[in-house]
Amino acid sequence: YGLYKKFSGIKPEDKMDANFLSEGKKMGIKDKIAVWIRGNFFIPDARSLWINPSAKYLLKYLNLNPVDALISSGPPHSCHLIAEQIKKSTGTPWIVDYRDPWTQIDYFDDLRLTGFAKRKHLSLEKRILNACDLIITVGKTMAKDLAKFTKQRTEVITNGFDEADRLTDTIQLDTAFTITYIGIMNDSRNPEVLWEAMNRLKMEDHPLINDIRINLVGKPESVIAESVRKYKLDELVHFIGYVPHAEAIKYQNTAQILLLMINKTTNNKSILTGKIFEYLASGRPVLCIGPKDGDASDIIMKANAGIVLDYDDVEGLVDYLKDCYKKYLSGNLHANTSGIKIFSRYELTGKLAKLLNEITQKKEIIK
């Protein structure tokens, strides 16, 4: 990384993407060369030189400090190759934990791979998946994609929320009929369906127009402001900008409705942002715009935390907003939080513990 920064003229203290890809920026010749080197000489990732020394160190350590099971978490997927060596030498039960895809990740084809390098990635991934005892992924779509490589057992354990972050005191909700979005909003997350629905309600002169306030907390790209102007909603949409985390949580917890945008991209079904679980912990109704058969939709429906509408379902959104407004006026706009418990980290850790017990007991039976 240090060499890459010097080569590309990046300041030593500046952060950079682990994949050497400059998202949203045109790549110069130096960037293209660096990405080609990264993709073809550092397989599976830029930490590949860490594999053999780490395996050697850990085997020596585990000889004196034996463990019941291994979990390798990636990316970086080099971690899985380290665990593979330990599994071969010790026979210790091994779980492969996928936080993000490997060869199925959306930028894989942007790494400028040669045919040899691409085959190497695919071969390594298949080998790892077949060598472990169990696979864990954070979403059902990723689990389905991995079925193309292996018949190995795969379980889904999503991310979750910390029980300590759940609201315990009575929070005073916004007096306005607020729809709040927290985070970066870019072209792929531009809620055009919301702008169109609001424009239609404005043309109808619906009374909610007098009470509604849309808060965008974070950094939106210029395209968002352009869309707001296009639909003549300037007086309804408030660009809050960056705020401290505690203040962002306050905006979240006092909102009448929370807006969740799933990127309008080819891999949108598998997108699961950590924000989903923060929203669940707030106990406020979640309005999700995204694929109705995606992983985010599955979680919101299971938690009974809100509604999921397609990117172009203007009619559905207009009806939803009118219904929410009636509940807001009567003081009954709430989310049913009875289903969110399954997404607490306490519950999810229990599921992981159960799986660890299963694979270690299986080893005992084989013995």
Short mmCIF file of C-alpha atoms in Angstrom, two decimals:
data_model
loop_
_atom_site.label_atom_id
_atom_site.label_comp_id
_atom_site.label_asym_id
_atom_site.label_seq_id
_atom_site.Cartn_x
_atom_site.Cartn_y
_atom_site.Cartn_z
CA TYR A 1 0.00 0.00 0.00
CA GLY A 2 2.88 2.34 0.77
CA LEU A 3 4.43 1.71 -2.65
CA TYR A 4 1.07 2.22 -4.33
CA LYS A 5 0.57 5.57 -2.58
CA LYS A 6 4.04 6.76 -3.66
CA PHE A 7 3.43 5.52 -7.21
CA SER A 8 0.03 7.22 -7.45
CA GLY A 9 0.94 10.41 -5.61
CA ILE A 10 -1.43 9.75 -2.71
CA LYS A 11 -0.51 11.28 0.64
CA PRO A 12 0.70 8.70 3.21
CA GLU A 13 -2.04 9.68 5.68
CA ASP A 14 -4.87 9.46 3.11
CA LYS A 15 -7.25 6.52 3.21
CA MET A 16 -7.66 4.33 0.14
CA ASP A 17 -9.83 1.48 -1.05
CA ALA A 18 -8.37 -1.94 -0.31
CA ASN A 19 -8.99 -2.97 -3.90
CA PHE A 20 -7.13 0.02 -5.38
CA LEU A 21 -10.35 1.05 -7.19
CA SER A 22 -11.38 4.70 -7.14
CA GLU A 23 -15.14 4.49 -6.95
CA GLY A 24 -16.92 7.11 -9.02
CA LYS A 25 -13.65 8.60 -10.36
CA LYS A 26 -12.07 8.21 -13.78
CA MET A 27 -8.94 6.06 -13.55
CA GLY A 28 -5.66 7.37 -14.89
CA ILE A 29 -2.92 5.21 -16.41
CA LYS A 30 -1.13 4.84 -13.03
CA ASP A 31 -4.37 3.67 -11.40
CA LYS A 32 -4.95 1.12 -14.17
CA ILE A 33 -1.40 -0.24 -13.84
CA ALA A 34 -1.75 -0.50 -10.03
CA VAL A 35 -5.10 -2.29 -10.28
CA TRP A 36 -3.68 -4.73 -12.86
CA ILE A 37 -0.72 -5.53 -10.59
CA ARG A 38 -3.00 -5.86 -7.55
CA GLY A 39 -5.43 -8.17 -9.37
CA ASN A 40 -2.92 -10.45 -11.09
CA PHE A 41 0.03 -10.67 -8.70
CA PHE A 42 -1.70 -10.53 -5.30
CA ILE A 43 -4.16 -13.43 -5.25
CA PRO A 44 -6.62 -13.59 -3.57
CA ASP A 45 -5.92 -10.07 -2.28
CA ALA A 46 -3.27 -7.55 -1.29
CA ARG A 47 -2.59 -9.47 1.95
CA SER A 48 -1.54 -12.69 0.20
CA LEU A 49 2.09 -12.36 1.40
CA TRP A 50 0.70 -12.71 4.93
CA ILE A 51 -0.56 -16.29 4.36
CA ASN A 52 2.49 -18.53 4.83
CA PRO A 53 4.14 -16.61 7.72
CA SER A 54 0.80 -16.47 9.55
CA ALA A 55 0.09 -20.17 9.10
CA LYS A 56 3.59 -21.03 10.30
CA TYR A 57 3.22 -18.81 13.38
CA LEU A 58 -0.27 -20.08 14.23
CA LEU A 59 0.65 -23.76 13.89
CA LYS A 60 3.46 -23.22 16.40
CA TYR A 61 1.08 -21.32 18.70
CA LEU A 62 -1.72 -23.91 18.45
CA ASN A 63 0.68 -26.72 19.25
CA LEU A 64 1.00 -25.17 22.74
CA ASN A 65 -2.51 -23.68 22.90
CA PRO A 66 -4.96 -26.07 21.18
CA VAL A 67 -8.46 -24.84 20.29
CA ASP A 68 -11.75 -26.58 19.54
CA ALA A 69 -12.55 -24.82 16.27
CA LEU A 70 -11.36 -22.26 13.72
CA ILE A 71 -13.29 -19.41 12.13
CA SER A 72 -11.77 -17.58 9.17
CA SER A 73 -13.54 -14.37 8.26
CA GLY A 74 -13.14 -12.63 4.94
CA PRO A 75 -12.50 -10.43 3.15
CA PRO A 76 -9.57 -10.40 3.17
CA HIS A 77 -9.98 -13.92 1.77
CA SER A 78 -6.30 -14.59 2.51
CA CYS A 79 -7.60 -15.45 6.00
CA HIS A 80 -9.32 -18.52 4.57
CA LEU A 81 -6.07 -19.76 3.00
CA ILE A 82 -4.34 -19.41 6.38
CA ALA A 83 -7.09 -21.45 8.04
CA GLU A 84 -6.90 -24.07 5.30
CA GLN A 85 -3.25 -24.78 6.14
CA ILE A 86 -4.10 -25.10 9.85
CA LYS A 87 -7.01 -27.42 9.07
CA LYS A 88 -4.74 -29.66 6.96
CA SER A 89 -2.12 -29.90 9.69
CA THR A 90 -4.35 -30.21 12.77
CA GLY A 91 -7.75 -31.44 11.57
CA THR A 92 -9.42 -28.74 13.68
CA PRO A 93 -13.07 -28.12 12.68
CA TRP A 94 -13.24 -25.04 10.49
CA ILE A 95 -15.96 -22.48 9.66
CA VAL A 96 -15.55 -20.17 6.67
CA ASP A 97 -17.30 -16.84 7.34
CA TYR A 98 -18.19 -14.72 4.29
CA ARG A 99 -18.81 -11.06 5.18
CA ASP A 100 -18.65 -10.07 1.49
CA PRO A 101 -18.43 -12.16 -1.69
CA TRP A 102 -15.14 -13.25 -3.26
CA THR A 103 -15.45 -13.84 -7.01
CA GLN A 104 -19.10 -12.80 -6.93
CA ILE A 105 -18.39 -9.30 -5.61
CA ASP A 106 -19.59 -6.47 -7.86
CA TYR A 107 -16.11 -5.09 -8.65
CA PHE A 108 -14.49 -8.47 -9.47
CA ASP A 109 -14.58 -7.82 -13.22
CA ASP A 110 -13.04 -4.37 -12.68
CA LEU A 111 -9.77 -5.83 -11.33
CA ARG A 112 -8.40 -6.20 -14.91
CA LEU A 113 -7.67 -9.89 -14.39
CA THR A 114 -5.94 -12.09 -16.94
CA GLY A 115 -7.59 -15.41 -17.79
CA PHE A 116 -5.03 -17.20 -15.61
CA ALA A 117 -5.67 -14.94 -12.60
CA LYS A 118 -9.44 -15.28 -12.92
CA ARG A 119 -9.20 -19.08 -13.05
CA LYS A 120 -6.88 -18.98 -10.03
CA HIS A 121 -9.40 -16.97 -7.99
CA LEU A 122 -12.24 -19.32 -8.94
CA SER A 123 -10.13 -22.40 -8.20
CA LEU A 124 -9.04 -21.12 -4.78
CA GLU A 125 -12.58 -20.19 -3.78
CA LYS A 126 -13.95 -23.59 -4.76
CA ARG A 127 -11.11 -25.35 -2.92
CA ILE A 128 -11.69 -23.37 0.28
CA LEU A 129 -15.44 -23.93 0.28
CA ASN A 130 -15.04 -27.67 -0.17
CA ALA A 131 -12.27 -28.01 2.42
CA CYS A 132 -14.08 -26.40 5.36
CA ASP A 133 -16.68 -28.01 7.64
CA LEU A 134 -19.30 -25.26 7.43
CA ILE A 135 -19.92 -21.97 5.62
CA ILE A 136 -21.58 -18.89 7.14
CA THR A 137 -22.77 -15.90 5.11
CA VAL A 138 -24.49 -12.66 6.10
CA GLY A 139 -27.29 -13.00 3.57
CA LYS A 140 -29.41 -15.53 1.68
CA THR A 141 -28.38 -14.27 -1.77
CA MET A 142 -24.70 -14.82 -1.02
CA ALA A 143 -25.51 -18.30 0.28
CA LYS A 144 -27.39 -19.06 -2.94
CA ASP A 145 -24.46 -17.81 -5.07
CA LEU A 146 -22.00 -20.04 -3.17
CA ALA A 147 -24.13 -23.09 -4.01
CA LYS A 148 -22.70 -22.80 -7.54
CA PHE A 149 -19.26 -23.69 -6.11
CA THR A 150 -19.97 -26.26 -3.44
CA LYS A 151 -22.49 -28.58 -1.85
CA GLN A 152 -21.02 -27.81 1.58
CA ARG A 153 -23.54 -26.86 4.26
CA THR A 154 -24.17 -23.10 4.35
CA GLU A 155 -25.92 -21.18 7.13
CA VAL A 156 -26.99 -17.51 7.18
CA ILE A 157 -26.15 -15.37 10.21
CA THR A 158 -26.85 -11.73 9.45
CA ASN A 159 -25.34 -8.69 11.08
CA GLY A 160 -27.43 -7.34 13.95
CA PHE A 161 -27.94 -4.67 16.55
CA ASP A 162 -26.58 -4.39 20.07
CA GLU A 163 -29.29 -4.76 22.73
CA ALA A 164 -27.53 -2.03 24.72
CA ASP A 165 -28.35 0.44 21.92
CA ARG A 166 -32.10 -0.14 22.08
CA LEU A 167 -34.21 2.69 23.41
CA THR A 168 -35.12 2.38 27.07
CA ASP A 169 -36.47 5.86 27.81
CA THR A 170 -39.47 7.51 26.24
CA ILE A 171 -38.29 9.51 23.24
CA GLN A 172 -40.18 12.60 22.12
CA LEU A 173 -40.90 12.12 18.43
CA ASP A 174 -40.67 14.94 15.92
CA THR A 175 -43.77 17.11 15.88
CA ALA A 176 -43.52 17.30 12.08
CA PHE A 177 -44.36 14.33 9.85
CA THR A 178 -40.67 13.53 9.24
CA ILE A 179 -39.10 11.08 6.84
CA THR A 180 -35.43 10.79 7.75
CA TYR A 181 -32.55 9.27 5.80
CA ILE A 182 -29.13 8.84 7.40
CA GLY A 183 -25.95 8.25 5.41
CA ILE A 184 -24.46 8.92 1.99
CA MET A 185 -26.98 9.39 -0.81
CA ASN A 186 -25.59 9.03 -4.32
CA ASP A 187 -26.95 8.43 -7.81
CA SER A 188 -27.62 4.71 -7.17
CA ARG A 189 -29.48 5.61 -3.94
CA ASN A 190 -31.46 8.54 -5.33
CA PRO A 191 -35.09 7.98 -4.18
CA GLU A 192 -36.73 9.22 -7.39
CA VAL A 193 -39.89 7.31 -6.49
CA LEU A 194 -40.18 9.39 -3.30
CA TRP A 195 -39.67 12.67 -5.14
CA GLU A 196 -42.30 11.69 -7.69
CA ALA A 197 -44.75 10.58 -4.99
CA MET A 198 -44.25 13.84 -3.09
CA ASN A 199 -44.73 15.86 -6.26
CA ARG A 200 -48.00 14.04 -6.93
CA LEU A 201 -49.25 14.68 -3.38
CA LYS A 202 -48.26 18.31 -3.75
CA MET A 203 -50.23 18.58 -7.00
CA GLU A 204 -53.23 17.00 -5.20
CA ASP A 205 -52.81 19.58 -2.45
CA HIS A 206 -52.94 16.74 0.08
CA PRO A 207 -52.84 18.05 3.67
CA LEU A 208 -49.71 16.02 4.57
CA ILE A 209 -47.73 18.47 2.43
CA ASN A 210 -48.24 21.05 5.18
CA ASP A 211 -46.76 18.77 7.87
CA ILE A 212 -44.11 16.72 6.09
CA ARG A 213 -40.37 17.32 6.37
CA ILE A 214 -37.78 15.13 4.65
CA ASN A 215 -34.43 15.13 6.47
CA LEU A 216 -31.29 14.00 4.64
CA VAL A 217 -28.63 13.52 7.31
CA GLY A 218 -25.19 12.96 5.76
CA LYS A 219 -23.52 13.87 2.50
CA PRO A 220 -25.70 13.69 -0.61
CA GLU A 221 -24.17 14.00 -4.07
CA SER A 222 -25.17 16.95 -6.27
CA VAL A 223 -27.54 14.75 -8.28
CA ILE A 224 -29.85 14.58 -5.24
CA ALA A 225 -30.28 18.35 -5.03
CA GLU A 226 -30.89 18.41 -8.78
CA SER A 227 -33.70 15.82 -8.39
CA VAL A 228 -35.26 17.77 -5.53
CA ARG A 229 -35.30 20.92 -7.68
CA LYS A 230 -36.65 19.00 -10.67
CA TYR A 231 -39.70 17.86 -8.68
CA LYS A 232 -40.07 21.30 -7.02
CA LEU A 233 -39.66 20.00 -3.48
CA ASP A 234 -37.05 22.46 -2.19
CA GLU A 235 -39.23 23.62 0.71
CA LEU A 236 -39.91 20.03 1.86
CA VAL A 237 -36.40 18.52 1.71
CA HIS A 238 -33.83 19.60 4.30
CA PHE A 239 -30.15 18.86 3.73
CA ILE A 240 -28.80 18.45 7.25
CA GLY A 241 -25.24 17.51 6.25
CA TYR A 242 -22.73 15.68 8.44
CA VAL A 243 -23.45 15.62 12.18
CA PRO A 244 -21.78 13.79 15.11
CA HIS A 245 -22.89 10.17 15.48
CA ALA A 246 -24.89 10.85 18.64
CA GLU A 247 -26.81 13.58 16.86
CA ALA A 248 -27.45 11.32 13.85
CA ILE A 249 -28.89 8.69 16.19
CA LYS A 250 -31.15 11.35 17.68
CA TYR A 251 -32.45 12.24 14.22
CA GLN A 252 -33.02 8.52 13.64
CA ASN A 253 -34.83 7.81 16.90
CA THR A 254 -37.15 10.82 16.75
CA ALA A 255 -38.20 10.39 13.10
CA GLN A 256 -41.74 9.46 12.23
CA ILE A 257 -40.51 7.27 9.33
CA LEU A 258 -36.99 6.10 8.43
CA LEU A 259 -36.03 5.91 4.77
CA LEU A 260 -33.76 3.08 3.65
CA MET A 261 -32.42 3.10 0.09
CA ILE A 262 -30.94 -0.05 -1.44
CA ASN A 263 -28.51 0.76 -4.26
CA LYS A 264 -30.08 0.45 -7.69
CA THR A 265 -27.35 -1.86 -9.01
CA THR A 266 -27.08 -5.33 -10.50
CA ASN A 267 -26.17 -6.86 -7.12
CA ASN A 268 -28.89 -5.05 -5.16
CA LYS A 269 -30.57 -8.23 -3.92
CA SER A 270 -27.54 -9.08 -1.80
CA ILE A 271 -26.96 -5.59 -0.31
CA LEU A 272 -27.28 -5.50 3.47
CA THR A 273 -26.07 -2.26 5.03
CA GLY A 274 -25.36 -2.04 8.75
CA LYS A 275 -27.83 0.84 8.82
CA ILE A 276 -30.71 -1.66 8.53
CA PHE A 277 -29.99 -3.00 11.99
CA GLU A 278 -29.56 0.46 13.53
CA TYR A 279 -32.96 1.31 12.09
CA LEU A 280 -34.45 -1.85 13.63
CA ALA A 281 -33.07 -0.90 17.05
CA SER A 282 -34.76 2.53 16.83
CA GLY A 283 -38.21 0.96 16.70
CA ARG A 284 -39.42 3.45 14.07
CA PRO A 285 -41.26 2.36 10.87
CA VAL A 286 -38.85 1.64 8.00
CA LEU A 287 -39.70 2.63 4.44
CA CYS A 288 -37.35 0.61 2.24
CA ILE A 289 -37.00 1.32 -1.47
CA GLY A 290 -35.39 -1.66 -3.19
CA PRO A 291 -35.94 -5.18 -4.57
CA LYS A 292 -38.84 -6.92 -2.86
CA ASP A 293 -37.05 -10.28 -3.15
CA GLY A 294 -33.71 -9.03 -1.78
CA ASP A 295 -31.93 -9.73 1.51
CA ALA A 296 -32.85 -6.35 3.02
CA SER A 297 -36.53 -6.97 2.23
CA ASP A 298 -36.33 -10.40 3.84
CA ILE A 299 -35.01 -8.90 7.09
CA ILE A 300 -37.54 -6.06 7.24
CA MET A 301 -40.43 -8.46 6.60
CA LYS A 302 -39.19 -11.00 9.17
CA ALA A 303 -38.76 -8.25 11.75
CA ASN A 304 -42.18 -6.81 10.86
CA ALA A 305 -40.43 -3.43 10.91
CA GLY A 306 -41.90 -1.66 7.89
CA ILE A 307 -42.59 -1.88 4.19
CA VAL A 308 -40.55 -2.58 1.04
CA LEU A 309 -41.50 -0.94 -2.25
CA ASP A 310 -39.93 -1.28 -5.69
CA TYR A 311 -37.96 1.60 -7.19
CA ASP A 312 -40.85 2.63 -9.47
CA ASP A 313 -43.89 1.89 -7.29
CA VAL A 314 -45.18 5.48 -7.07
CA GLU A 315 -48.80 4.42 -6.50
CA GLY A 316 -47.82 2.12 -3.65
CA LEU A 317 -45.72 4.84 -2.02
CA VAL A 318 -48.46 7.47 -2.30
CA ASP A 319 -50.93 5.09 -0.62
CA TYR A 320 -48.39 4.21 2.10
CA LEU A 321 -47.66 7.86 2.90
CA LYS A 322 -51.37 8.71 3.08
CA ASP A 323 -51.95 5.79 5.46
CA CYS A 324 -48.96 6.77 7.64
CA TYR A 325 -50.19 10.36 7.75
CA LYS A 326 -53.56 9.27 9.15
CA LYS A 327 -51.76 7.28 11.85
CA TYR A 328 -49.45 10.23 12.54
CA LEU A 329 -52.43 12.54 13.10
CA SER A 330 -54.00 10.07 15.55
CA GLY A 331 -50.67 9.41 17.34
CA ASN A 332 -50.61 5.78 16.20
CA LEU A 333 -47.69 5.74 13.79
CA HIS A 334 -45.53 2.99 15.25
CA ALA A 335 -43.52 -0.02 14.09
CA ASN A 336 -44.31 -3.46 15.42
CA THR A 337 -40.96 -4.34 16.99
CA SER A 338 -41.97 -7.80 18.17
CA GLY A 339 -40.01 -9.43 15.36
CA ILE A 340 -36.68 -7.65 15.71
CA LYS A 341 -35.36 -9.78 18.58
CA ILE A 342 -34.02 -12.42 16.16
CA PHE A 343 -31.62 -9.77 14.82
CA SER A 344 -30.08 -8.83 18.17
CA ARG A 345 -26.40 -9.73 18.44
CA TYR A 346 -27.21 -11.76 21.53
CA GLU A 347 -29.56 -14.03 19.55
CA LEU A 348 -27.20 -14.23 16.56
CA THR A 349 -24.24 -15.13 18.77
CA GLY A 350 -26.35 -17.93 20.23
CA LYS A 351 -26.88 -19.28 16.73
CA LEU A 352 -23.12 -19.19 16.07
CA ALA A 353 -22.42 -20.94 19.38
CA LYS A 354 -24.85 -23.70 18.43
CA LEU A 355 -23.08 -24.23 15.10
CA LEU A 356 -19.68 -24.34 16.84
CA ASN A 357 -21.04 -27.00 19.21
CA GLU A 358 -22.31 -29.04 16.25
CA ILE A 359 -19.04 -29.14 14.33
CA THR A 360 -16.91 -29.85 17.43
CA GLN A 361 -19.26 -32.63 18.61
CA LYS A 362 -19.13 -34.11 15.13
CA LYS A 363 -15.36 -34.37 15.46
CA GLU A 364 -15.72 -36.12 18.81
CA ILE A 365 -18.08 -38.69 17.26
CA ILE A 366 -15.63 -39.34 14.42
CA LYS A 367 -12.85 -39.90 16.97
#
